mmCIF file of C-alpha atoms in Angstrom:
data_model
loop_
_atom_site.group_PDB
_atom_site.id
_atom_site.type_symbol
_atom_site.label_atom_id
_atom_site.label_comp_id
_atom_site.label_asym_id
_atom_site.label_seq_id
_atom_site.Cartn_x
_atom_site.Cartn_y
_atom_site.Cartn_z
ATOM 1 C CA MET A 61 37.571 456.391 103.534
ATOM 2 C CA LYS A 62 41.292 457.687 104.356
ATOM 3 C CA ASN A 63 40.293 458.675 107.286
ATOM 4 C CA ASN A 64 38.316 455.305 108.234
ATOM 5 C CA LYS A 65 41.547 453.659 107.338
ATOM 6 C CA LYS A 66 43.714 455.722 109.721
ATOM 7 C CA LEU A 67 41.398 455.232 112.573
ATOM 8 C CA TYR A 68 41.391 451.411 111.664
ATOM 9 C CA ILE A 69 45.124 451.563 111.904
ATOM 10 C CA PHE A 70 45.135 453.512 114.796
ATOM 11 C CA ILE A 71 42.986 451.122 116.511
ATOM 12 C CA ILE A 72 45.278 447.987 115.106
ATOM 13 C CA VAL A 73 48.490 449.859 116.971
ATOM 14 C CA LEU A 74 46.741 450.715 119.920
ATOM 15 C CA LEU A 75 45.254 447.144 120.454
ATOM 16 C CA SER A 76 48.641 445.720 119.780
ATOM 17 C CA PHE A 77 50.205 448.105 122.408
ATOM 18 C CA PHE A 78 47.322 446.900 124.743
ATOM 19 C CA LEU A 79 48.067 443.046 123.911
ATOM 20 C CA PHE A 80 51.554 443.523 124.585
ATOM 21 C CA PHE A 81 51.074 445.193 127.851
ATOM 22 C CA LEU A 82 48.854 442.832 129.140
ATOM 23 C CA TYR A 83 51.219 440.001 128.003
ATOM 24 C CA THR A 84 54.001 441.768 129.981
ATOM 25 C CA ILE A 85 51.616 442.123 132.993
ATOM 26 C CA LEU A 86 50.437 438.545 133.093
ATOM 27 C CA LYS A 87 53.553 436.877 131.889
ATOM 28 C CA PRO A 88 55.330 434.817 135.000
ATOM 29 C CA TYR A 89 58.352 436.098 136.449
ATOM 30 C CA ASN A 90 60.997 435.116 138.995
ATOM 31 C CA TYR A 91 61.156 437.243 141.739
ATOM 32 C CA ASN A 92 62.446 437.827 145.387
ATOM 33 C CA LYS A 93 60.464 440.059 147.749
ATOM 34 C CA LYS A 94 61.211 441.051 151.411
ATOM 35 C CA TYR A 95 58.665 442.414 153.340
ATOM 36 C CA LYS A 96 57.235 442.356 157.165
ATOM 37 C CA VAL A 97 53.752 441.643 158.506
ATOM 38 C CA ASN A 98 53.769 442.531 162.306
ATOM 39 C CA ASP A 99 56.521 441.131 163.955
ATOM 40 C CA PHE A 100 57.256 438.724 161.018
ATOM 41 C CA SER A 101 59.824 439.244 158.501
ATOM 42 C CA ILE A 102 58.956 437.338 155.227
ATOM 43 C CA GLU A 103 60.919 436.568 152.212
ATOM 44 C CA GLU A 104 58.449 435.857 149.023
ATOM 45 C CA GLN A 105 59.661 433.880 145.885
ATOM 46 C CA TYR A 106 58.391 432.603 142.571
ATOM 47 C CA ASP A 107 59.689 429.909 140.359
ATOM 48 C CA LYS A 108 58.265 430.043 137.435
ATOM 49 C CA ASN A 109 59.745 426.981 136.140
ATOM 50 C CA LYS A 110 58.627 424.644 139.128
ATOM 51 C CA LYS A 111 55.124 427.042 139.083
ATOM 52 C CA GLU A 112 55.597 427.194 142.756
ATOM 53 C CA TYR A 113 55.927 430.003 145.638
ATOM 54 C CA PHE A 114 58.466 429.857 148.424
ATOM 55 C CA PHE A 115 58.043 431.639 151.676
ATOM 56 C CA TYR A 116 60.738 431.965 154.323
ATOM 57 C CA ILE A 117 59.141 433.775 157.601
ATOM 58 C CA LYS A 118 61.137 434.708 160.153
ATOM 59 C CA TYR A 119 59.681 434.660 163.840
ATOM 60 C CA ASN A 120 61.681 434.810 167.144
ATOM 61 C CA ASP A 121 65.022 434.211 165.130
ATOM 62 C CA LEU A 122 63.369 430.838 163.980
ATOM 63 C CA ILE A 123 62.684 430.370 160.021
ATOM 64 C CA TYR A 124 59.534 428.899 158.936
ATOM 65 C CA PRO A 125 59.469 427.560 155.060
ATOM 66 C CA PHE A 126 56.376 427.294 153.145
ATOM 67 C CA VAL A 127 56.185 425.882 149.603
ATOM 68 C CA ILE A 128 52.832 426.616 147.489
ATOM 69 C CA PRO A 129 52.156 425.245 144.081
ATOM 70 C CA ASN A 130 49.974 427.731 142.441
ATOM 71 C CA LYS A 131 50.081 429.583 139.270
ATOM 72 C CA TYR A 132 51.564 432.970 138.853
ATOM 73 C CA VAL A 133 49.692 435.644 140.478
ATOM 74 C CA ILE A 134 50.769 439.664 139.579
ATOM 75 C CA LYS A 135 50.437 440.683 143.151
ATOM 76 C CA ARG A 136 53.263 440.823 145.246
ATOM 77 C CA GLU A 137 53.411 440.597 149.317
ATOM 78 C CA LEU A 138 50.864 437.815 149.099
ATOM 79 C CA ILE A 139 50.737 437.392 152.859
ATOM 80 C CA ASN A 140 48.332 439.930 154.532
ATOM 81 C CA ASN A 141 48.150 438.503 158.171
ATOM 82 C CA ILE A 142 49.973 435.586 160.257
ATOM 83 C CA LYS A 143 47.998 433.531 163.142
ATOM 84 C CA ILE A 144 49.651 432.366 165.898
ATOM 85 C CA LEU A 145 48.768 429.597 168.287
ATOM 86 C CA ASN A 146 50.934 429.225 171.528
ATOM 87 C CA ILE A 147 50.363 425.920 173.292
ATOM 88 C CA ASN A 148 52.810 425.674 176.425
ATOM 89 C CA GLU A 149 56.271 426.317 174.855
ATOM 90 C CA ASP A 150 55.434 425.173 171.384
ATOM 91 C CA ILE A 151 54.242 427.757 168.812
ATOM 92 C CA CYS A 152 52.379 427.030 165.453
ATOM 93 C CA ILE A 153 51.825 430.171 162.592
ATOM 94 C CA LEU A 154 49.257 429.946 159.740
ATOM 95 C CA PRO A 155 50.036 432.762 157.272
ATOM 96 C CA GLU A 156 46.972 433.879 155.410
ATOM 97 C CA SER A 157 46.519 435.464 151.750
ATOM 98 C CA ASP A 158 43.913 436.064 149.474
ATOM 99 C CA LYS A 159 45.241 434.464 147.041
ATOM 100 C CA LEU A 160 47.040 431.646 148.096
ATOM 101 C CA ASN A 161 46.036 428.467 150.534
ATOM 102 C CA PHE A 162 48.502 427.980 153.612
ATOM 103 C CA TYR A 163 48.883 425.363 155.980
ATOM 104 C CA PRO A 164 50.649 425.818 159.851
ATOM 105 C CA ILE A 165 53.780 425.026 160.651
ATOM 106 C CA CYS A 166 54.887 424.312 164.571
ATOM 107 C CA SER A 167 58.009 424.615 166.142
ATOM 108 C CA SER A 168 59.171 423.337 169.758
ATOM 109 C CA ASN A 169 62.872 424.013 171.002
ATOM 110 C CA ASN A 170 63.559 425.533 167.577
ATOM 111 C CA ASN A 171 62.747 422.327 166.015
ATOM 112 C CA LEU A 172 60.285 422.324 163.025
ATOM 113 C CA TYR A 173 56.844 419.835 162.806
ATOM 114 C CA SER A 174 54.203 419.718 160.909
ATOM 115 C CA TYR A 175 50.573 420.575 162.371
ATOM 116 C CA ASN A 176 49.454 417.166 162.448
ATOM 117 C CA LEU A 177 51.452 416.245 165.114
ATOM 118 C CA ASN A 178 49.554 418.634 167.327
ATOM 119 C CA ASN A 179 47.530 417.104 169.338
ATOM 120 C CA SER A 180 45.923 419.977 171.442
ATOM 121 C CA ASN A 181 42.158 420.720 171.022
ATOM 122 C CA HIS A 182 41.558 423.973 169.480
ATOM 123 C CA ASN A 183 40.152 425.125 165.853
ATOM 124 C CA PHE A 184 43.439 426.890 164.743
ATOM 125 C CA TYR A 185 43.314 424.886 161.580
ATOM 126 C CA SER A 186 41.451 421.909 160.327
ATOM 127 C CA TYR A 187 42.717 419.210 158.105
ATOM 128 C CA LYS A 188 40.053 418.004 155.167
ATOM 129 C CA LEU A 189 38.929 414.398 155.920
ATOM 130 C CA LEU A 190 38.639 411.663 153.413
ATOM 131 C CA ASN A 191 35.645 409.480 152.950
ATOM 132 C CA GLU A 192 36.616 406.434 154.719
ATOM 133 C CA LYS A 193 35.887 403.120 153.094
ATOM 134 C CA GLU A 194 36.515 400.131 155.806
ATOM 135 C CA LYS A 195 36.865 396.823 153.956
ATOM 136 C CA GLU A 196 38.966 393.689 154.358
ATOM 137 C CA TYR A 197 40.771 391.882 151.470
ATOM 138 C CA GLU A 198 43.260 389.159 151.587
ATOM 139 C CA LYS A 199 44.332 390.117 154.800
ATOM 140 C CA ILE A 200 45.016 393.623 153.848
ATOM 141 C CA ASN A 201 42.723 396.098 156.081
ATOM 142 C CA ILE A 202 41.776 398.739 153.767
ATOM 143 C CA SER A 203 40.840 402.397 155.572
ATOM 144 C CA ASN A 204 40.882 404.706 152.483
ATOM 145 C CA ILE A 205 41.682 404.371 148.733
ATOM 146 C CA ASN A 206 42.096 408.060 147.947
ATOM 147 C CA ASN A 207 40.815 407.819 144.351
ATOM 148 C CA LEU A 208 43.827 405.490 143.559
ATOM 149 C CA ASN A 209 44.803 402.208 141.716
ATOM 150 C CA TYR A 210 46.814 400.001 144.016
ATOM 151 C CA LEU A 211 48.997 396.838 142.494
ATOM 152 C CA ILE A 212 50.195 395.014 146.020
ATOM 153 C CA TYR A 213 52.426 392.271 145.353
ATOM 154 C CA ASN A 214 51.565 388.985 146.860
ATOM 155 C CA TYR A 215 54.693 386.753 145.747
ATOM 156 C CA LYS A 216 52.359 385.005 143.266
ATOM 157 C CA GLY A 217 51.124 388.207 141.569
ATOM 158 C CA PHE A 218 49.304 391.192 142.298
ATOM 159 C CA TYR A 219 46.083 392.412 144.406
ATOM 160 C CA PHE A 220 44.366 395.128 142.194
ATOM 161 C CA ILE A 221 42.778 397.696 144.164
ATOM 162 C CA ASN A 222 40.742 400.748 143.672
ATOM 163 C CA ASN A 223 37.259 402.422 144.418
ATOM 164 C CA ASP A 224 35.394 399.454 142.375
ATOM 165 C CA ASN A 225 37.509 396.557 142.339
ATOM 166 C CA LEU A 226 39.071 393.849 144.345
ATOM 167 C CA LYS A 227 40.619 391.270 142.354
ATOM 168 C CA ASN A 228 43.810 388.872 142.473
ATOM 169 C CA ILE A 229 46.127 388.676 138.940
ATOM 170 C CA GLU A 230 47.985 385.554 139.440
ATOM 171 C CA LEU A 231 51.277 385.328 137.214
ATOM 172 C CA PHE A 232 53.348 382.732 138.931
ATOM 173 C CA LYS A 233 52.933 379.160 139.934
ATOM 174 C CA LYS A 234 55.337 379.617 142.611
ATOM 175 C CA ASP A 235 56.020 382.034 145.354
ATOM 176 C CA ALA A 236 58.638 384.410 144.441
ATOM 177 C CA TYR A 237 59.286 386.545 147.771
ATOM 178 C CA ASN A 238 62.269 388.719 146.331
ATOM 179 C CA LEU A 239 60.765 390.997 143.739
ATOM 180 C CA SER A 240 64.335 392.629 142.802
ATOM 181 C CA LEU A 241 63.325 393.148 139.120
ATOM 182 C CA VAL A 242 60.227 395.373 138.259
ATOM 183 C CA TYR A 243 59.800 398.604 136.845
ATOM 184 C CA LYS A 244 57.021 400.941 136.637
ATOM 185 C CA LYS A 245 56.300 403.481 134.095
ATOM 186 C CA ASP A 246 53.257 405.910 133.988
ATOM 187 C CA GLU A 247 50.087 403.662 134.624
ATOM 188 C CA TYR A 248 52.280 400.375 133.555
ATOM 189 C CA VAL A 249 54.533 398.083 135.658
ATOM 190 C CA LEU A 250 56.485 395.673 134.068
ATOM 191 C CA ILE A 251 57.908 392.485 135.639
ATOM 192 C CA PRO A 252 59.521 389.388 134.277
ATOM 193 C CA ASP A 253 58.340 386.058 134.523
ATOM 194 C CA TYR A 254 59.378 384.681 137.930
ATOM 195 C CA ASN A 255 58.381 380.894 137.096
ATOM 196 C CA SER A 256 61.908 380.975 135.854
ATOM 197 C CA GLU A 257 64.652 380.732 138.421
ATOM 198 C CA TYR A 258 67.987 382.469 136.362
ATOM 199 C CA VAL A 259 66.871 383.372 133.279
ATOM 200 C CA PHE A 260 63.495 384.777 131.496
ATOM 201 C CA SER A 261 62.364 385.005 128.163
ATOM 202 C CA LYS A 262 59.016 386.587 129.187
ATOM 203 C CA LEU A 263 57.728 389.530 131.028
ATOM 204 C CA TYR A 264 54.350 390.660 132.051
ATOM 205 C CA LEU A 265 52.832 394.416 131.294
ATOM 206 C CA ILE A 266 50.264 394.823 133.942
ATOM 207 C CA ASN A 267 47.867 397.964 133.302
ATOM 208 C CA GLY A 268 47.667 399.675 136.640
ATOM 209 C CA THR A 269 44.212 401.344 135.288
ATOM 210 C CA ASN A 270 42.237 398.276 135.101
ATOM 211 C CA GLY A 271 44.508 395.109 136.246
ATOM 212 C CA LYS A 272 44.614 393.635 132.572
ATOM 213 C CA VAL A 273 47.744 391.769 131.781
ATOM 214 C CA LYS A 274 49.707 391.504 128.469
ATOM 215 C CA GLU A 275 52.789 389.250 127.763
ATOM 216 C CA ILE A 276 56.049 390.243 126.052
ATOM 217 C CA LYS A 277 57.827 387.382 125.025
ATOM 218 C CA THR A 278 61.072 386.680 123.212
ATOM 219 C CA ASP A 279 63.575 384.560 122.228
ATOM 220 C CA TYR A 280 66.399 386.108 124.297
ATOM 221 C CA GLN A 281 67.172 384.489 127.415
ATOM 222 C CA ILE A 282 67.895 387.669 129.797
ATOM 223 C CA SER A 283 69.312 387.087 133.432
ATOM 224 C CA PHE A 284 67.872 387.962 136.402
ATOM 225 C CA ASN A 285 71.013 389.429 137.370
ATOM 226 C CA SER A 286 69.832 392.515 135.363
ATOM 227 C CA VAL A 287 68.815 396.046 136.056
ATOM 228 C CA PHE A 288 66.144 398.572 134.609
ATOM 229 C CA ILE A 289 68.232 401.753 133.785
ATOM 230 C CA GLY A 290 65.231 403.724 132.884
ATOM 231 C CA ASP A 291 62.806 404.473 129.823
ATOM 232 C CA TYR A 292 62.432 407.242 127.002
ATOM 233 C CA LYS A 293 59.026 407.551 125.223
ATOM 234 C CA ASN A 294 57.434 404.192 125.073
ATOM 235 C CA LYS A 295 60.294 402.090 125.689
ATOM 236 C CA VAL A 296 62.276 400.732 128.674
ATOM 237 C CA TYR A 297 65.887 399.839 128.723
ATOM 238 C CA LEU A 298 67.454 397.255 130.809
ATOM 239 C CA ILE A 299 70.958 395.829 131.233
ATOM 240 C CA ASP A 300 71.548 392.225 131.513
ATOM 241 C CA LYS A 301 74.737 392.077 133.989
ATOM 242 C CA SER A 302 75.499 388.438 133.380
ATOM 243 C CA GLU A 303 75.815 388.724 129.758
ATOM 244 C CA LYS A 304 76.875 392.220 129.450
ATOM 245 C CA LYS A 305 74.190 393.336 127.079
ATOM 246 C CA GLU A 306 71.012 395.880 126.678
ATOM 247 C CA TYR A 307 67.667 395.425 125.683
ATOM 248 C CA GLU A 308 65.091 397.800 124.683
ATOM 249 C CA ILE A 309 61.524 396.674 125.557
ATOM 250 C CA ASN A 310 58.844 398.456 123.537
ATOM 251 C CA PHE A 311 55.451 398.649 125.623
ATOM 252 C CA LYS A 312 53.168 399.797 122.477
ATOM 253 C CA LYS A 313 54.745 396.839 120.479
ATOM 254 C CA LEU A 314 55.086 394.268 123.386
ATOM 255 C CA LYS A 315 58.613 393.634 121.383
ATOM 256 C CA ILE A 316 61.883 393.226 123.130
ATOM 257 C CA LYS A 317 65.258 393.621 120.863
ATOM 258 C CA GLU A 318 68.979 393.711 121.994
ATOM 259 C CA VAL A 319 70.523 397.039 121.081
ATOM 260 C CA ASP A 320 74.028 398.941 121.322
ATOM 261 C CA PHE A 321 74.745 400.451 124.935
ATOM 262 C CA GLN A 322 73.043 403.582 124.746
ATOM 263 C CA VAL A 323 71.532 405.797 127.960
ATOM 264 C CA LEU A 324 69.470 408.926 127.696
ATOM 265 C CA ASP A 325 71.403 412.033 127.894
ATOM 266 C CA HIS A 326 69.557 415.705 127.274
ATOM 267 C CA ASN A 327 66.361 414.021 126.115
ATOM 268 C CA LYS A 328 68.139 411.784 123.392
ATOM 269 C CA MET A 329 69.563 408.500 123.360
ATOM 270 C CA VAL A 330 73.029 408.226 122.871
ATOM 271 C CA LYS A 331 75.719 405.806 122.253
ATOM 272 C CA THR A 332 77.974 404.741 125.256
ATOM 273 C CA ASN A 333 79.559 401.210 126.569
ATOM 274 C CA TYR A 334 78.669 398.747 129.198
ATOM 275 C CA ASN A 335 81.811 399.531 131.575
ATOM 276 C CA LYS A 336 80.642 403.172 131.593
ATOM 277 C CA ILE A 337 77.079 402.332 132.628
ATOM 278 C CA ILE A 338 78.485 399.867 135.267
ATOM 279 C CA GLN A 339 81.393 401.678 136.638
ATOM 280 C CA ASP A 340 79.333 405.574 136.850
ATOM 281 C CA ASN A 341 76.068 403.424 137.866
ATOM 282 C CA ILE A 342 74.447 405.316 134.730
ATOM 283 C CA SER A 343 70.612 405.774 135.108
ATOM 284 C CA PHE A 344 67.956 407.935 133.644
ATOM 285 C CA ILE A 345 65.242 406.946 136.290
ATOM 286 C CA LYS A 346 63.300 409.875 137.319
ATOM 287 C CA ASN A 347 63.015 410.562 140.623
ATOM 288 C CA ASN A 348 59.698 412.686 141.010
ATOM 289 C CA ILE A 349 60.335 412.805 145.133
ATOM 290 C CA LYS A 350 60.108 416.547 145.891
ATOM 291 C CA TYR A 351 61.319 417.876 149.268
ATOM 292 C CA TYR A 352 60.388 414.541 151.028
ATOM 293 C CA ASN A 353 63.250 412.413 153.075
ATOM 294 C CA ILE A 354 64.094 409.608 155.425
ATOM 295 C CA LYS A 355 66.272 410.477 158.186
ATOM 296 C CA ASP A 356 67.011 408.049 160.990
ATOM 297 C CA ASN A 357 63.638 406.586 159.843
ATOM 298 C CA ILE A 358 62.076 409.725 160.549
ATOM 299 C CA LEU A 359 60.014 411.359 157.463
ATOM 300 C CA TYR A 360 60.979 415.228 156.967
ATOM 301 C CA LYS A 361 59.795 417.409 154.667
ATOM 302 C CA THR A 362 62.589 419.643 153.582
ATOM 303 C CA ILE A 363 62.597 423.222 151.911
ATOM 304 C CA ASN A 364 65.911 424.805 151.339
ATOM 305 C CA ASN A 365 67.846 422.833 153.607
ATOM 306 C CA ILE A 366 65.069 423.055 156.545
ATOM 307 C CA ASP A 367 63.542 420.100 157.866
ATOM 308 C CA ILE A 368 59.829 420.118 158.796
ATOM 309 C CA LYS A 369 59.502 416.748 160.818
ATOM 310 C CA ILE A 370 56.088 415.164 159.326
ATOM 311 C CA THR A 371 55.454 412.079 161.438
ATOM 312 C CA ASP A 372 56.590 410.194 164.655
ATOM 313 C CA ASN A 373 56.170 406.881 163.030
ATOM 314 C CA LYS A 374 59.160 405.090 162.154
ATOM 315 C CA ILE A 375 59.532 404.865 158.466
ATOM 316 C CA TYR A 376 60.339 402.076 156.459
ATOM 317 C CA THR A 377 60.135 403.395 152.679
ATOM 318 C CA ILE A 378 58.813 405.846 150.705
ATOM 319 C CA ILE A 379 56.357 404.304 148.275
ATOM 320 C CA ASP A 380 55.722 407.366 145.949
ATOM 321 C CA TYR A 381 55.155 411.008 145.292
ATOM 322 C CA ILE A 382 51.436 411.562 143.547
ATOM 323 C CA ASP A 383 50.015 415.185 142.927
ATOM 324 C CA ASN A 384 51.817 416.877 146.222
ATOM 325 C CA THR A 385 50.975 413.938 148.228
ATOM 326 C CA ILE A 386 53.621 411.604 149.976
ATOM 327 C CA TYR A 387 52.963 407.799 150.529
ATOM 328 C CA TYR A 388 54.855 405.915 152.853
ATOM 329 C CA LEU A 389 54.903 402.265 154.954
ATOM 330 C CA SER A 390 55.437 402.331 158.381
ATOM 331 C CA ASN A 391 54.794 399.384 160.943
ATOM 332 C CA GLY A 392 52.687 397.414 158.134
ATOM 333 C CA ASN A 393 50.791 400.700 157.734
ATOM 334 C CA LEU A 394 50.439 402.438 154.274
ATOM 335 C CA TYR A 395 49.929 406.118 154.998
ATOM 336 C CA MET A 396 49.724 409.168 152.912
ATOM 337 C CA TYR A 397 50.607 412.923 153.934
ATOM 338 C CA ASN A 398 49.837 416.214 152.316
ATOM 339 C CA GLU A 399 49.350 419.818 153.487
ATOM 340 C CA ILE A 400 45.612 419.458 152.779
ATOM 341 C CA ASN A 401 44.698 416.027 154.781
ATOM 342 C CA GLY A 402 47.516 415.742 157.023
ATOM 343 C CA GLU A 403 48.842 412.088 157.761
ATOM 344 C CA VAL A 404 45.978 409.356 156.917
ATOM 345 C CA LEU A 405 45.972 405.597 157.216
ATOM 346 C CA LEU A 406 44.944 404.022 154.089
ATOM 347 C CA MET A 407 46.026 400.309 154.552
ATOM 348 C CA HIS A 408 47.607 397.598 157.326
ATOM 349 C CA ASN A 409 48.923 394.257 156.375
ATOM 350 C CA PHE A 410 50.933 392.705 158.894
ATOM 351 C CA GLU A 411 53.354 390.959 156.000
ATOM 352 C CA TRP A 412 54.563 394.665 155.250
ATOM 353 C CA ASN A 413 56.384 394.559 158.436
ATOM 354 C CA PHE A 414 58.748 392.004 156.933
ATOM 355 C CA ASN A 415 58.557 392.611 153.130
ATOM 356 C CA TYR A 416 58.036 396.027 151.794
ATOM 357 C CA LYS A 417 60.376 396.669 148.828
ATOM 358 C CA ASN A 418 58.663 396.650 145.640
ATOM 359 C CA ILE A 419 55.393 395.727 146.969
ATOM 360 C CA ILE A 420 53.155 398.572 146.416
ATOM 361 C CA PHE A 421 52.678 400.434 143.547
ATOM 362 C CA LEU A 422 50.273 403.284 143.269
ATOM 363 C CA ILE A 423 48.919 404.296 139.639
ATOM 364 C CA LYS A 424 46.516 407.782 139.502
#
């Protein structure tokens, strides 16, 4: 019995050490590793908080940056080969790895650009094509849906478009051309009653996954001279600049109440005052657009201050960023771009050449 007990204790201790060792090995770590592959100098980094790999590959005195979203891999030096494509004076490089999926980056005169801008005929890399679904609805030419739900403002309400539905959600009796006050939270879009002119006492809550609409009514007279400053949990916060008041809009209870001035600070609501909110332009609206920005109407992907040109199209505005895919408007066209599919035309509406702010809302 004593020998069996000692054996059990030994096994438990041994197993504990093994589990601790395994946890230590598998636990994600931030690291920075430099190495070479042929003529390429590589700096490899992992950010455990972002769950992303960063690679900076130097070739002919030019740095090609890559960011790869991926869970932690124990192995280091993940790039085992780099393919090169020479096209006239342009160069495209494509890292290869057993653990990660890479994409090409090209260069011309020391300027980086996305491989989708390269029009030469070769089999260096192939983007994955999306299944096109050509159709037209209310003067909107639809080329692709990309498995999303779309709420498209039409001055009296929204068109609701997804793979299965095409319908008109009518909210207003008259046209409201300037949709200055609207807020998207998760799958919902919140919009005041634009049937009114200067003040409103009702808002519409649109579910972007099914197109259903609920009303949020109040006895307050809220000015259209207002601004949404953000959301916390199931509540959205709005500042009425004309009356110098703050309102809390509860999505679940469909209620509005006036509150003391407060803002989100370190994941909790704290009290403040009207002047501080306005003068400091305080907002806790989350910007989820990573790496992409517009410079001189050109869309770039920027990694550690290194710009990669994405498209030759003149960009009006970025619509959204969902699952590592950027959505943007150009010349009445709604495009998407990611490293797997390249640039894809989703929809076209001639009206978007003139009105493109707060006009399209994407819901996953």
